[in-house]
PDB file of C-alpha atoms and ligand atoms in Angstrom:
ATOM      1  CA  UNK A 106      10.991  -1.166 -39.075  1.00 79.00           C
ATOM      2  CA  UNK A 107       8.897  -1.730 -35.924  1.00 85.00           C
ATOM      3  CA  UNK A 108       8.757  -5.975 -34.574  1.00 84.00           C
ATOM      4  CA  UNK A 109       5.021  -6.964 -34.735  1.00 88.00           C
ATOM      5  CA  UNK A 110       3.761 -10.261 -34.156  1.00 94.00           C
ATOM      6  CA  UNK A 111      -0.546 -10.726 -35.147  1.00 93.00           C
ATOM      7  CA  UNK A 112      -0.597 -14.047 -33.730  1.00 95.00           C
ATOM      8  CA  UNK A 113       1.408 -13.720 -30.508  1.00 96.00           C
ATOM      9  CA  UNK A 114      -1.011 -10.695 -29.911  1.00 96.00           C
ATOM     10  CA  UNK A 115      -4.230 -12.306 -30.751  1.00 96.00           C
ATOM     11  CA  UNK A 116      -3.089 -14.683 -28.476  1.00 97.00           C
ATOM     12  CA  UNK A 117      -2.249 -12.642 -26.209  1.00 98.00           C
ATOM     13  CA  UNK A 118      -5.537 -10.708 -26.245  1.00 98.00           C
ATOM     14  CA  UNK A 119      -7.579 -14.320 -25.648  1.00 98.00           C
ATOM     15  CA  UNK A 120      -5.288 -14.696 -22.813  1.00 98.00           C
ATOM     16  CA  UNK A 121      -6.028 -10.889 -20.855  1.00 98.00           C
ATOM     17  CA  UNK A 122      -9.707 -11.418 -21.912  1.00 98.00           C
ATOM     18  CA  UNK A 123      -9.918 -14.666 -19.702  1.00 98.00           C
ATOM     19  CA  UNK A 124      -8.150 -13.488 -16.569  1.00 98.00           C
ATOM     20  CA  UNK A 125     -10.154  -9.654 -17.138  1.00 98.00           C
ATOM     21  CA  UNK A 126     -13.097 -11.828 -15.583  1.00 95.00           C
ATOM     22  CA  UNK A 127     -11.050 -13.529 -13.019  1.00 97.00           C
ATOM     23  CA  UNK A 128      -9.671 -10.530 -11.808  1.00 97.00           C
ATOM     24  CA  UNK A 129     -12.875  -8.634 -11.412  1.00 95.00           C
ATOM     25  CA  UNK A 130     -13.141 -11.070  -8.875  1.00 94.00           C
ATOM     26  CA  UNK A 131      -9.842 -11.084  -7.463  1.00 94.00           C
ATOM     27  CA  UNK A 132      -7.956  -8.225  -7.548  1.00 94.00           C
ATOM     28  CA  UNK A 133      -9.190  -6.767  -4.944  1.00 92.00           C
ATOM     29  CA  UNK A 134     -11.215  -3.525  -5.753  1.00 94.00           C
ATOM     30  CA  UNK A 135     -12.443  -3.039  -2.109  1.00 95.00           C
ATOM     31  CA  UNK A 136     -10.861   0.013  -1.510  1.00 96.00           C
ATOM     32  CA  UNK A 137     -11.788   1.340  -4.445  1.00 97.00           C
ATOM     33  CA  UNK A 138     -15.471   1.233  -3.679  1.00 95.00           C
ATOM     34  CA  UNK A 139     -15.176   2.762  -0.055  1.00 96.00           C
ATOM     35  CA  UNK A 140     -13.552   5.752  -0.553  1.00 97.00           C
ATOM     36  CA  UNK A 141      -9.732   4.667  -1.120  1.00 97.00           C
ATOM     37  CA  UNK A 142      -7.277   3.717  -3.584  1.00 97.00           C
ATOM     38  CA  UNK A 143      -4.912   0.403  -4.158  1.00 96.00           C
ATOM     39  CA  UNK A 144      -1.899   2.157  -5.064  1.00 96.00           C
ATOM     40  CA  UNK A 145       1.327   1.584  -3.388  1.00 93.00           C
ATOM     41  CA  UNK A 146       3.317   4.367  -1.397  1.00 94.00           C
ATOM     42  CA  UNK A 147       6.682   4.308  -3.500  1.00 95.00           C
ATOM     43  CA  UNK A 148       4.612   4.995  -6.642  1.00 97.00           C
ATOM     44  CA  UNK A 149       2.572   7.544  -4.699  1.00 97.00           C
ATOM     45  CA  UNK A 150       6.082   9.239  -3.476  1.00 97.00           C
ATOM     46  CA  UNK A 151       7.932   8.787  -7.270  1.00 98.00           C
ATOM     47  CA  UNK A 152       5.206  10.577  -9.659  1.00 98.00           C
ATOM     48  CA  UNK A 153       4.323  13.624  -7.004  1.00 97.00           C
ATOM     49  CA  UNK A 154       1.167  14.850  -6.885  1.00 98.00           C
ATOM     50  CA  UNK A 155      -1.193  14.219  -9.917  1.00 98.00           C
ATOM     51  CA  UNK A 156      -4.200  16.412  -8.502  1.00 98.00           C
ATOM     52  CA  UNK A 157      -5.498  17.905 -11.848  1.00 98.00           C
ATOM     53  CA  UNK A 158      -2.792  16.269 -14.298  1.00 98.00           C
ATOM     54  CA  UNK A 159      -4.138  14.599 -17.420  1.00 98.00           C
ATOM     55  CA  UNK A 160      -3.027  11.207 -16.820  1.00 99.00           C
ATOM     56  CA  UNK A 161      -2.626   8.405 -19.583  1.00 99.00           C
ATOM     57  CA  UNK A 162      -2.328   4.937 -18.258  1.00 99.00           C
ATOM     58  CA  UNK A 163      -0.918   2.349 -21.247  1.00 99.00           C
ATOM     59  CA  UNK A 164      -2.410  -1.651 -20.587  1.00 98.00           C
ATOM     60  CA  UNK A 165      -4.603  -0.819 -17.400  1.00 98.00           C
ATOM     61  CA  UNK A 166      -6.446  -4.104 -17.492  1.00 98.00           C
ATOM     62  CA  UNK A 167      -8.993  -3.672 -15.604  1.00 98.00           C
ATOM     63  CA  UNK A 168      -8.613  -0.004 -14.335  1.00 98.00           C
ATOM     64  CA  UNK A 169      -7.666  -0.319 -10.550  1.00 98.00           C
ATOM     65  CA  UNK A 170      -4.480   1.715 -10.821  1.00 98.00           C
ATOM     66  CA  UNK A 171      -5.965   4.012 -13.584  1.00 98.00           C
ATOM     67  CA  UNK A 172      -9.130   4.928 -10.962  1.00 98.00           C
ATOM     68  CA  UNK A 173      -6.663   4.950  -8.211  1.00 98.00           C
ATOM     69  CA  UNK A 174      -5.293   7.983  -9.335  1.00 98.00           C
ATOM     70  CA  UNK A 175      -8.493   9.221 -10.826  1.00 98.00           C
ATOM     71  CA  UNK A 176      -9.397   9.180  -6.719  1.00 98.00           C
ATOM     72  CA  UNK A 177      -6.151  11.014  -6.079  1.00 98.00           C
ATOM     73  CA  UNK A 178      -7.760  13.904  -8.227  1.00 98.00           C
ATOM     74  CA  UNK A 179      -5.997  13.110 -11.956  1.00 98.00           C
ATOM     75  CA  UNK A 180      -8.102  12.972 -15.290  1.00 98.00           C
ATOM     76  CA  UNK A 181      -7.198   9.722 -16.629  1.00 98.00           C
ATOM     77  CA  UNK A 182      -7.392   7.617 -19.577  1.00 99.00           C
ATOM     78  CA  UNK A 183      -6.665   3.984 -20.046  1.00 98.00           C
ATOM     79  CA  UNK A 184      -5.896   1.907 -22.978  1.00 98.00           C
ATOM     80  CA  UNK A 185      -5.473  -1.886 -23.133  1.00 98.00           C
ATOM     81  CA  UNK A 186      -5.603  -3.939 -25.981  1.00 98.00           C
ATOM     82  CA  UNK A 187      -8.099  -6.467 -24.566  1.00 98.00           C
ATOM     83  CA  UNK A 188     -11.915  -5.484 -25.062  1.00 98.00           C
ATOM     84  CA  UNK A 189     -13.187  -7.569 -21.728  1.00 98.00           C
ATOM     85  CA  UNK A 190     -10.153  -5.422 -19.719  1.00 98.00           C
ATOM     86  CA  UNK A 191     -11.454  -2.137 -20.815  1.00 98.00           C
ATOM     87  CA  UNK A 192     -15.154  -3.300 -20.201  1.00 98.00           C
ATOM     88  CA  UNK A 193     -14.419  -4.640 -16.753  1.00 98.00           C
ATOM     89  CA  UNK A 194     -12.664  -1.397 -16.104  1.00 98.00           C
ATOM     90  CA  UNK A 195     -15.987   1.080 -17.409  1.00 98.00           C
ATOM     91  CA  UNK A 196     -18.218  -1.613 -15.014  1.00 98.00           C
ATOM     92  CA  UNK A 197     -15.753  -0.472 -12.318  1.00 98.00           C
ATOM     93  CA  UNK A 198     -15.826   3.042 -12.631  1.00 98.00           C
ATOM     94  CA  UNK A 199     -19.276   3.352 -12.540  1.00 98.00           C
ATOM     95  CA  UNK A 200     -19.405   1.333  -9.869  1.00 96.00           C
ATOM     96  CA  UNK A 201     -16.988   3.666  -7.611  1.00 97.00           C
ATOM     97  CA  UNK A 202     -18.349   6.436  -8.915  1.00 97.00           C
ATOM     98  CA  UNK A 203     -14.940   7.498 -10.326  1.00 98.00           C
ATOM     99  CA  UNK A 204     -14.338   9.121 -13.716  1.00 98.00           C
ATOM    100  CA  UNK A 205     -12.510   7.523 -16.213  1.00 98.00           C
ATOM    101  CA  UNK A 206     -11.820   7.134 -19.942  1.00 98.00           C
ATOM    102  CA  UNK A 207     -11.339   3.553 -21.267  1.00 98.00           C
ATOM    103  CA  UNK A 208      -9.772   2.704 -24.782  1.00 98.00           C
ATOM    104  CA  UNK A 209      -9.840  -0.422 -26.448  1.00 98.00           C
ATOM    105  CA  UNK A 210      -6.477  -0.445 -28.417  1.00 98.00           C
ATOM    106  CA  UNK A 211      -2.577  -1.836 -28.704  1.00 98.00           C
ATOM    107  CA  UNK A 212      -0.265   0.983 -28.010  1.00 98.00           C
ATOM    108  CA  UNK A 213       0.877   0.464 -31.158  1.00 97.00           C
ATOM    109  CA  UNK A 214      -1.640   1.007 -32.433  1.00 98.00           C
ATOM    110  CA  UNK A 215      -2.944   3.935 -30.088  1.00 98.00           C
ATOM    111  CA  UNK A 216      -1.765   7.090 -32.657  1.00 98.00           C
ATOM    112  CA  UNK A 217      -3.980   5.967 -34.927  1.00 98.00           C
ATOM    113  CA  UNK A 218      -7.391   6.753 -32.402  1.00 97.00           C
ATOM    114  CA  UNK A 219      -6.024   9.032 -30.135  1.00 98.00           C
ATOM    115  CA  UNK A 220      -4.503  12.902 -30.748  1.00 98.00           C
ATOM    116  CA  UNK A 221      -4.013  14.370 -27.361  1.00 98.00           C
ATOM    117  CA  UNK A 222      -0.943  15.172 -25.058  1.00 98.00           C
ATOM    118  CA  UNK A 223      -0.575  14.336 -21.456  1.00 99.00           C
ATOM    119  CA  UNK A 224       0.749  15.507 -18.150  1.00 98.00           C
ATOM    120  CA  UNK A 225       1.563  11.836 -17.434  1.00 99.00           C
ATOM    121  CA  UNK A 226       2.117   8.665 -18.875  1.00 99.00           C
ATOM    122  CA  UNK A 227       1.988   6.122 -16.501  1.00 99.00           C
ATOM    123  CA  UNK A 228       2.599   1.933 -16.641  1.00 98.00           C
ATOM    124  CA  UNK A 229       3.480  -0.485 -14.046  1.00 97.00           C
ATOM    125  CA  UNK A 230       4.366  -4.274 -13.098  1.00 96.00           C
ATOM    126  CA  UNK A 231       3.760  -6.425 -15.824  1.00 97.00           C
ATOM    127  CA  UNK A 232       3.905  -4.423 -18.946  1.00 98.00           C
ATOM    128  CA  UNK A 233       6.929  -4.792 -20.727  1.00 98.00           C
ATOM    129  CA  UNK A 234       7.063  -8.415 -21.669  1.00 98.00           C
ATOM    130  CA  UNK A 235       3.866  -7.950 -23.484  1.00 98.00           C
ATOM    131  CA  UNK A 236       5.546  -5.788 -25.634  1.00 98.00           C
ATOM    132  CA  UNK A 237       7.454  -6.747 -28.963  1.00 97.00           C
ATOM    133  CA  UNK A 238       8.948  -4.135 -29.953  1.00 97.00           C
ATOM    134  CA  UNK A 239      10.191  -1.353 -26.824  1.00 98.00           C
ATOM    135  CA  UNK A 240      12.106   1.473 -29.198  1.00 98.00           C
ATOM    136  CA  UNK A 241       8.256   1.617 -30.689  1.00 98.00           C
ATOM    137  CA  UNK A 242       6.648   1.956 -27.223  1.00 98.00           C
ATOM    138  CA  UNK A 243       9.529   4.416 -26.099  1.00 98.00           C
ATOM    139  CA  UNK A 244       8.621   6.413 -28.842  1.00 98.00           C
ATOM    140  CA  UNK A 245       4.708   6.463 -28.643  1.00 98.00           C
ATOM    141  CA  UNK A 246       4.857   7.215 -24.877  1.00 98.00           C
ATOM    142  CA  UNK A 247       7.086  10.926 -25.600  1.00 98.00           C
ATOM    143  CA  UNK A 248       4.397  10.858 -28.725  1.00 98.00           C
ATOM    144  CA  UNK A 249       1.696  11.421 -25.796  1.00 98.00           C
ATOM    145  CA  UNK A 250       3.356  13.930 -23.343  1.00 98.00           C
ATOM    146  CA  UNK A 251       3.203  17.564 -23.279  1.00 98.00           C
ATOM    147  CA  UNK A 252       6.544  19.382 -22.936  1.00 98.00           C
ATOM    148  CA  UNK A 253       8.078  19.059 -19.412  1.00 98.00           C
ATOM    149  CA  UNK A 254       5.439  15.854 -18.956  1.00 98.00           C
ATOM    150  CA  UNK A 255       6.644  13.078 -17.263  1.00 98.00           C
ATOM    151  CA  UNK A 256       6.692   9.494 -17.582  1.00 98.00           C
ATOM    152  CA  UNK A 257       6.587   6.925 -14.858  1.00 98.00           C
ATOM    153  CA  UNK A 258       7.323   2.919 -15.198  1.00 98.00           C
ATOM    154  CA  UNK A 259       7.296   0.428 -12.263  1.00 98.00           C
ATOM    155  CA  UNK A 260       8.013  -2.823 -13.138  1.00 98.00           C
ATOM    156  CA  UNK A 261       9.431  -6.361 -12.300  1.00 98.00           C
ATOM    157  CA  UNK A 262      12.673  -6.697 -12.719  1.00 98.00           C
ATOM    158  CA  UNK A 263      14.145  -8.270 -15.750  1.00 97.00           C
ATOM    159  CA  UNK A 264      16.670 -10.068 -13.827  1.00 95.00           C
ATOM    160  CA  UNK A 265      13.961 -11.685 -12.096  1.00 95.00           C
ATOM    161  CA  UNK A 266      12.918 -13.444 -15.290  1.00 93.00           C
ATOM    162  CA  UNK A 267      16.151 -15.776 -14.933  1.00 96.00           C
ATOM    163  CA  UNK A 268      14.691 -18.502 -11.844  1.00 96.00           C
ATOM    164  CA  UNK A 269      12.789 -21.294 -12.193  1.00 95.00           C
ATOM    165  CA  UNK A 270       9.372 -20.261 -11.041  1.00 92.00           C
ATOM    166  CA  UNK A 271       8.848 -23.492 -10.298  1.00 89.00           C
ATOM    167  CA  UNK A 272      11.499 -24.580  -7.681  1.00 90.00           C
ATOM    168  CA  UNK A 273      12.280 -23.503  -4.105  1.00 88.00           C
ATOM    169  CA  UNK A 274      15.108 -21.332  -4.339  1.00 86.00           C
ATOM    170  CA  UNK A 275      17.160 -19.737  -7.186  1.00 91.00           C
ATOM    171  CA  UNK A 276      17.857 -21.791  -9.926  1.00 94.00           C
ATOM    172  CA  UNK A 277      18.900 -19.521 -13.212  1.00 95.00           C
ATOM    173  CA  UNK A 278      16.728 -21.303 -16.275  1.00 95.00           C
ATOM    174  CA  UNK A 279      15.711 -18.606 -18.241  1.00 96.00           C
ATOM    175  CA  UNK A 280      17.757 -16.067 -20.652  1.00 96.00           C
ATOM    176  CA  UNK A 281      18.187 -12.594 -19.548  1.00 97.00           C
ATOM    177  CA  UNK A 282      18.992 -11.000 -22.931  1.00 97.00           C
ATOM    178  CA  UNK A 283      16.322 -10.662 -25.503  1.00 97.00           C
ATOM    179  CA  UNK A 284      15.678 -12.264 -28.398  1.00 95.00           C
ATOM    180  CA  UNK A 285      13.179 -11.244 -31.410  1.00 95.00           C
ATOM    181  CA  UNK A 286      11.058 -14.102 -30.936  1.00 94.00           C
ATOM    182  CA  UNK A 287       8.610 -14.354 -28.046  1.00 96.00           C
ATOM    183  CA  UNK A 288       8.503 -17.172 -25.748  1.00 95.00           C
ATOM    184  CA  UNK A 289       5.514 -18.997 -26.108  1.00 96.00           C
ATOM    185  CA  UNK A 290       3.844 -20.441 -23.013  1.00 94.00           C
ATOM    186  CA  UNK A 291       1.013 -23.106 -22.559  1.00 93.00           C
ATOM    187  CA  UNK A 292      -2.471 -22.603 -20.617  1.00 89.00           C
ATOM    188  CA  UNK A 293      -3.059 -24.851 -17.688  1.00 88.00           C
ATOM    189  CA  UNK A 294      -0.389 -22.865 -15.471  1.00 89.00           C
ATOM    190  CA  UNK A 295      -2.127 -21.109 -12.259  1.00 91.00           C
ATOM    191  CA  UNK A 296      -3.049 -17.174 -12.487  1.00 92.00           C
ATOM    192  CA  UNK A 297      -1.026 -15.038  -9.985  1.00 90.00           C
ATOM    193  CA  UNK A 298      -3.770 -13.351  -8.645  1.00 91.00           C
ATOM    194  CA  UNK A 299      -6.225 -16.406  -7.872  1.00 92.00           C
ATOM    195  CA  UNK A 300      -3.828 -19.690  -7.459  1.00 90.00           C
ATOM    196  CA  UNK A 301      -7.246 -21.956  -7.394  1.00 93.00           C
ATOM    197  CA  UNK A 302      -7.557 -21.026 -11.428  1.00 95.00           C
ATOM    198  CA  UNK A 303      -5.923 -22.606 -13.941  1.00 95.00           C
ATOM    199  CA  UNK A 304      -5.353 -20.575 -16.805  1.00 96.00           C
ATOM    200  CA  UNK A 305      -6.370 -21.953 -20.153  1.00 96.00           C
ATOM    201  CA  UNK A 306      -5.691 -19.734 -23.030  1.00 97.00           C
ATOM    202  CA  UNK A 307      -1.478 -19.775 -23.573  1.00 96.00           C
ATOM    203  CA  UNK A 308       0.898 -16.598 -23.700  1.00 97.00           C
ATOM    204  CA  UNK A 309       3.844 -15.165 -25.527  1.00 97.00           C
ATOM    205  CA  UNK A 310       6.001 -12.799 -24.245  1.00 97.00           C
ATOM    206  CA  UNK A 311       9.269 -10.638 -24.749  1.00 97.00           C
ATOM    207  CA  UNK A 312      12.217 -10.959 -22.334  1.00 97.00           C
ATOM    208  CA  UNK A 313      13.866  -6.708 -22.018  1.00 98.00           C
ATOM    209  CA  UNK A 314      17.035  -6.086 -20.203  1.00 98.00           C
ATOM    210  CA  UNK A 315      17.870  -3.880 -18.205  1.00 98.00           C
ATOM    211  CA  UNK A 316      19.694  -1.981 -20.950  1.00 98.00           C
ATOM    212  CA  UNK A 317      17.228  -2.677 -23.565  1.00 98.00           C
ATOM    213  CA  UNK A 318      14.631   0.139 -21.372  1.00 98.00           C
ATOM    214  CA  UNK A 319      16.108   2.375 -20.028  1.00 98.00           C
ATOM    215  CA  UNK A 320      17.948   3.017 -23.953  1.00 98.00           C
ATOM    216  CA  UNK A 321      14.774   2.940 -25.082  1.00 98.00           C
ATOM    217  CA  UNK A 322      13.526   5.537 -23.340  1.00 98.00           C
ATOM    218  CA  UNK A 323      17.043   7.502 -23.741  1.00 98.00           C
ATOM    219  CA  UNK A 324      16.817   6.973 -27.534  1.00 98.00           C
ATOM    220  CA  UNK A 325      12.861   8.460 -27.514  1.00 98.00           C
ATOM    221  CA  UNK A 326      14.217  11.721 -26.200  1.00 98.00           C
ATOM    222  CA  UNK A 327      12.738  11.612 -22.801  1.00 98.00           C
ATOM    223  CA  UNK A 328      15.822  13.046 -20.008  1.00 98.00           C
ATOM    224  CA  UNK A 329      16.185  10.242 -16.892  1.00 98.00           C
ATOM    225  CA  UNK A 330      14.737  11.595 -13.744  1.00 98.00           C
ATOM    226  CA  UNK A 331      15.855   8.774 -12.023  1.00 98.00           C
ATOM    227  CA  UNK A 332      16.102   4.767 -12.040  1.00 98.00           C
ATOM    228  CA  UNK A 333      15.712   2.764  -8.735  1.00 98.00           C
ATOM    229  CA  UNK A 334      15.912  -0.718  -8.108  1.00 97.00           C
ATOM    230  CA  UNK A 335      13.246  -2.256  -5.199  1.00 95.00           C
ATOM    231  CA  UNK A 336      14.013  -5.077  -3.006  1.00 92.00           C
ATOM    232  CA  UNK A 337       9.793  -6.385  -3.082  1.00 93.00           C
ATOM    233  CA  UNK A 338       7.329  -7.378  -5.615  1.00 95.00           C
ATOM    234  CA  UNK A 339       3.304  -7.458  -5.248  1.00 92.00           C
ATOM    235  CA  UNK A 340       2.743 -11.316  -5.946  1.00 92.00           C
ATOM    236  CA  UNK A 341       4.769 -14.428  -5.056  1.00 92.00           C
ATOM    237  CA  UNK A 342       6.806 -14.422  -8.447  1.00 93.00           C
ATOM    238  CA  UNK A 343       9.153 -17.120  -6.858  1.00 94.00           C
ATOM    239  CA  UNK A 344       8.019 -20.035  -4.908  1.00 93.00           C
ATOM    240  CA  UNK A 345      10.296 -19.313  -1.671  1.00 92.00           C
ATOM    241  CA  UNK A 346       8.614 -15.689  -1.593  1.00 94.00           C
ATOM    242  CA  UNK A 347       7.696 -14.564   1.659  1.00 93.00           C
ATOM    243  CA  UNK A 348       4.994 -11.749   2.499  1.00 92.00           C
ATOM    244  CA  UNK A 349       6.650  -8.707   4.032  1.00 87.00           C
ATOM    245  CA  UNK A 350       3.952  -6.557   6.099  1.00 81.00           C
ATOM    246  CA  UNK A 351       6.711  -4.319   6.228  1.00 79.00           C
ATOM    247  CA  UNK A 352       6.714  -3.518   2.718  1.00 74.00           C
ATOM    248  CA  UNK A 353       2.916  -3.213   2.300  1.00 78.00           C
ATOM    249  CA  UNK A 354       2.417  -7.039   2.219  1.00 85.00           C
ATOM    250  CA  UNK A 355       4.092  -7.416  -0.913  1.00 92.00           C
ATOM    251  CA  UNK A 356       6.968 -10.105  -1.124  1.00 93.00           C
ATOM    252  CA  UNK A 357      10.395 -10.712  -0.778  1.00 93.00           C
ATOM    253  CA  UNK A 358      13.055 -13.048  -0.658  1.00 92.00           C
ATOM    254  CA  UNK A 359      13.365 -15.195   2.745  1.00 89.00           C
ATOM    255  CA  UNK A 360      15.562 -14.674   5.704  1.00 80.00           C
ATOM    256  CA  UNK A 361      18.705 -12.776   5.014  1.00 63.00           C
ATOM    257  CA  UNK A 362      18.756 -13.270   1.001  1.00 64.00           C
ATOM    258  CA  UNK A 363      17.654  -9.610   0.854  1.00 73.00           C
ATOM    259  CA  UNK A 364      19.994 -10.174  -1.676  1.00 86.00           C
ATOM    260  CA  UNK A 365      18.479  -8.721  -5.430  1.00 92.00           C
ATOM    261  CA  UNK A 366      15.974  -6.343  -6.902  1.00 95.00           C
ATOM    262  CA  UNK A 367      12.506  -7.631  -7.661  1.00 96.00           C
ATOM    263  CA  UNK A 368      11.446  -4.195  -9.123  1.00 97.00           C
ATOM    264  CA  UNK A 369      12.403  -1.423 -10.373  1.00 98.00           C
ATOM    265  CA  UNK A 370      10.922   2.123 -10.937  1.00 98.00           C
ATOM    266  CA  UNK A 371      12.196   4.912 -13.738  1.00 98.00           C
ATOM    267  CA  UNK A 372      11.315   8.358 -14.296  1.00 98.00           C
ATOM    268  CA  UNK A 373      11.815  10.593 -17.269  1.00 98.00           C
ATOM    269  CA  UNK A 374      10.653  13.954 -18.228  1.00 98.00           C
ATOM    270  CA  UNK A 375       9.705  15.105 -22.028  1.00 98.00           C
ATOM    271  CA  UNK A 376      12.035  17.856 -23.519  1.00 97.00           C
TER     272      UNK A 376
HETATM  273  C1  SAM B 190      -0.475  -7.443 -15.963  1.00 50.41           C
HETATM  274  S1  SAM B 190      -1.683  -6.565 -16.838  1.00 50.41           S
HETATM  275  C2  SAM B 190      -1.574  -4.898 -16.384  1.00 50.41           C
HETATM  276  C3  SAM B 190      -0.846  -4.550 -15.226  1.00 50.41           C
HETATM  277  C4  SAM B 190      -1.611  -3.830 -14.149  1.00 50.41           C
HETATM  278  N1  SAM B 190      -0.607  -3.412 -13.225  1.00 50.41           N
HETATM  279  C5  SAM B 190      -2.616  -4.715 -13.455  1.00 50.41           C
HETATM  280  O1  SAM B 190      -2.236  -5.742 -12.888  1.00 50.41           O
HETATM  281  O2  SAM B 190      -3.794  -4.410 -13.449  1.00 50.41           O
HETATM  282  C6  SAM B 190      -1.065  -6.479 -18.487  1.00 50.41           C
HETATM  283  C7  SAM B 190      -2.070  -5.796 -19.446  1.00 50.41           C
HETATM  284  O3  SAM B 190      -1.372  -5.476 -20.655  1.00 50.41           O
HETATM  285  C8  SAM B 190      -2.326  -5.536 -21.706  1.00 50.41           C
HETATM  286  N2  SAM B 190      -1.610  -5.604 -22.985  1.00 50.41           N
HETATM  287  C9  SAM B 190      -0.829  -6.601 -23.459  1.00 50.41           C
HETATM  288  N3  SAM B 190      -0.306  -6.272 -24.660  1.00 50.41           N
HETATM  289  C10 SAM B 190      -0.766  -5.019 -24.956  1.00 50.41           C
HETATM  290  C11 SAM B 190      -0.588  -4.126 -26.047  1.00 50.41           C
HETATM  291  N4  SAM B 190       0.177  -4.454 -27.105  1.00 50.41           N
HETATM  292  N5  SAM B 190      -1.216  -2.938 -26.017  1.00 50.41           N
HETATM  293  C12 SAM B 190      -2.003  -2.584 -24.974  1.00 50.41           C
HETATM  294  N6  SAM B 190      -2.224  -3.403 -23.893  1.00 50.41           N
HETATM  295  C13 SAM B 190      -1.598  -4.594 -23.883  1.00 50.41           C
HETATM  296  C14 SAM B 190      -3.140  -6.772 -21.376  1.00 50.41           C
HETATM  297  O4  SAM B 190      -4.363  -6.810 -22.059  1.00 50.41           O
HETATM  298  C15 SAM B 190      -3.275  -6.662 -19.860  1.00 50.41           C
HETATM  299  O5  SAM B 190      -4.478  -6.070 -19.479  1.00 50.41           O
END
């Protein structure tokens, strides 16, 4: 029977729907509104060309990837489960001029309002640990795809989740096997995207291994097009992060300790 958990997910709503505002103003949506896109090349490279796919983006937030590749010529539709996220997201498209579909909904809940198939199904960096229950989401992502459609995931990587996010270097505090029950933590913690706000509704999340997604996605069905590990990650996750112009100014681990993945990226195709 599928893990759900109303209050962790109310919560969790409250939570997106206070930083949905905060990252309208700082994500930044520039390049959005002059022509361009924000997406990053490795994704760009991994999922091909998307110029007339139907493309269904699950937790979008506020739409910057999901217009991204509306700009790169796909049809897309994004779902999130918080209402200001999806609103932020419409404001945005018609502010770029870009075409988009936005649905209020969990994915768990998404079969319920939504019968189509897709070319895609696309998610990336900071998804998963949203999510209680990943054999469920498995599942409802080959629920969406055509035959021969493809799913694509970028995401931190679980091992990451170990360090103290709090101390300079890398000190193992955290678990990195799951366990049923989410983690709860308390507001008052800075957001990622704008350090000078302090966040003030809490969150509970869901640790995945390794192990724990890619069987997921085995068990759905969906045949492994190929798993790759990343040695950056797009915010400071880690205090002794540096920013790597190199690697699109997203960060990495100082000096020589080069030394583990920070993301990872998986493809899979739909029998
Ligand atoms: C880190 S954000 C999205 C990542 C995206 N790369 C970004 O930064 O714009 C995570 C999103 O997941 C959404 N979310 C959390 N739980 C969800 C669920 N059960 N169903 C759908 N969306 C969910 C949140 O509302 C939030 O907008």
């Amino acid at each position: 029977m599928m893990k759900r958990y109303p209050d962790a997910e109310s919560g969790n709503k409250d939570h997106w729907d206070e930083l949905a505002e905060v990252h309208m103003r700082s994500y930044n949506t520039a390049p959005l509104a002059e022509g361009g896109h924000v997406l990053d090349p490795i994704q760009m490279a991994e999922l091909g060309d998307v110029t007339n796919k139907s493309l269904l983006h699950l937790q979008c937030h506020i739409g910057t990837d999901t217009l991204s590749w509306a700009r790169l010529g796909a049809e897309v539709t994004g779902v999130d489960l918080s209402p200001v996220s999806v609103r932020k997201a419409r404001e945005l498209a018609a502010l770029t001029g870009l075409r988009g579909r936005f649905i209020e909904s969990s994915i768990y809940d998404l079969p319920e309002v939504l019968d189509e198939k897709f070319d895609i199904v696309y998610t990336s960096i900071g998804v998963l640990c949203w999510l209680s229950d990943l054999s469920e989401w498995a599942r409802i992502v080959r629920r969406f795809l055509k035959p021969d459609g493809i799913f694509y995931i970028m995401e931190s990587h679980p091992f990451l989740n170990v360090f103290d996010d709090e101390t300079d270097g890398l000190s193992v505090m955290y678990p990195y096997f799951h366990s049923d029950d989410p983690r709860a933590w308390p507001g008052d913690y800075p957001d990622y995207s704008d350090g000078d706000y302090l966040v003030r509704n809490g969150s509970w999340e869901w640790t995945w291994s390794i192990a724990d997604i890619v069987c997921a996605v085995a068990d759905a069905g969906l045949k492994l097009n190929f798993f790759h590990e990343h040695n950056s990650i797009p915010w400071k996750a880690l205090p002794c992060m540096v920013q790597d112009p190199s690697k699109r100014g997203w960060y990495r681990l100082p000096g020589d300790r080069d030394i583990l993945p920070l993301t990872f990226s998986l493809r899979a195709t739909a029998p």
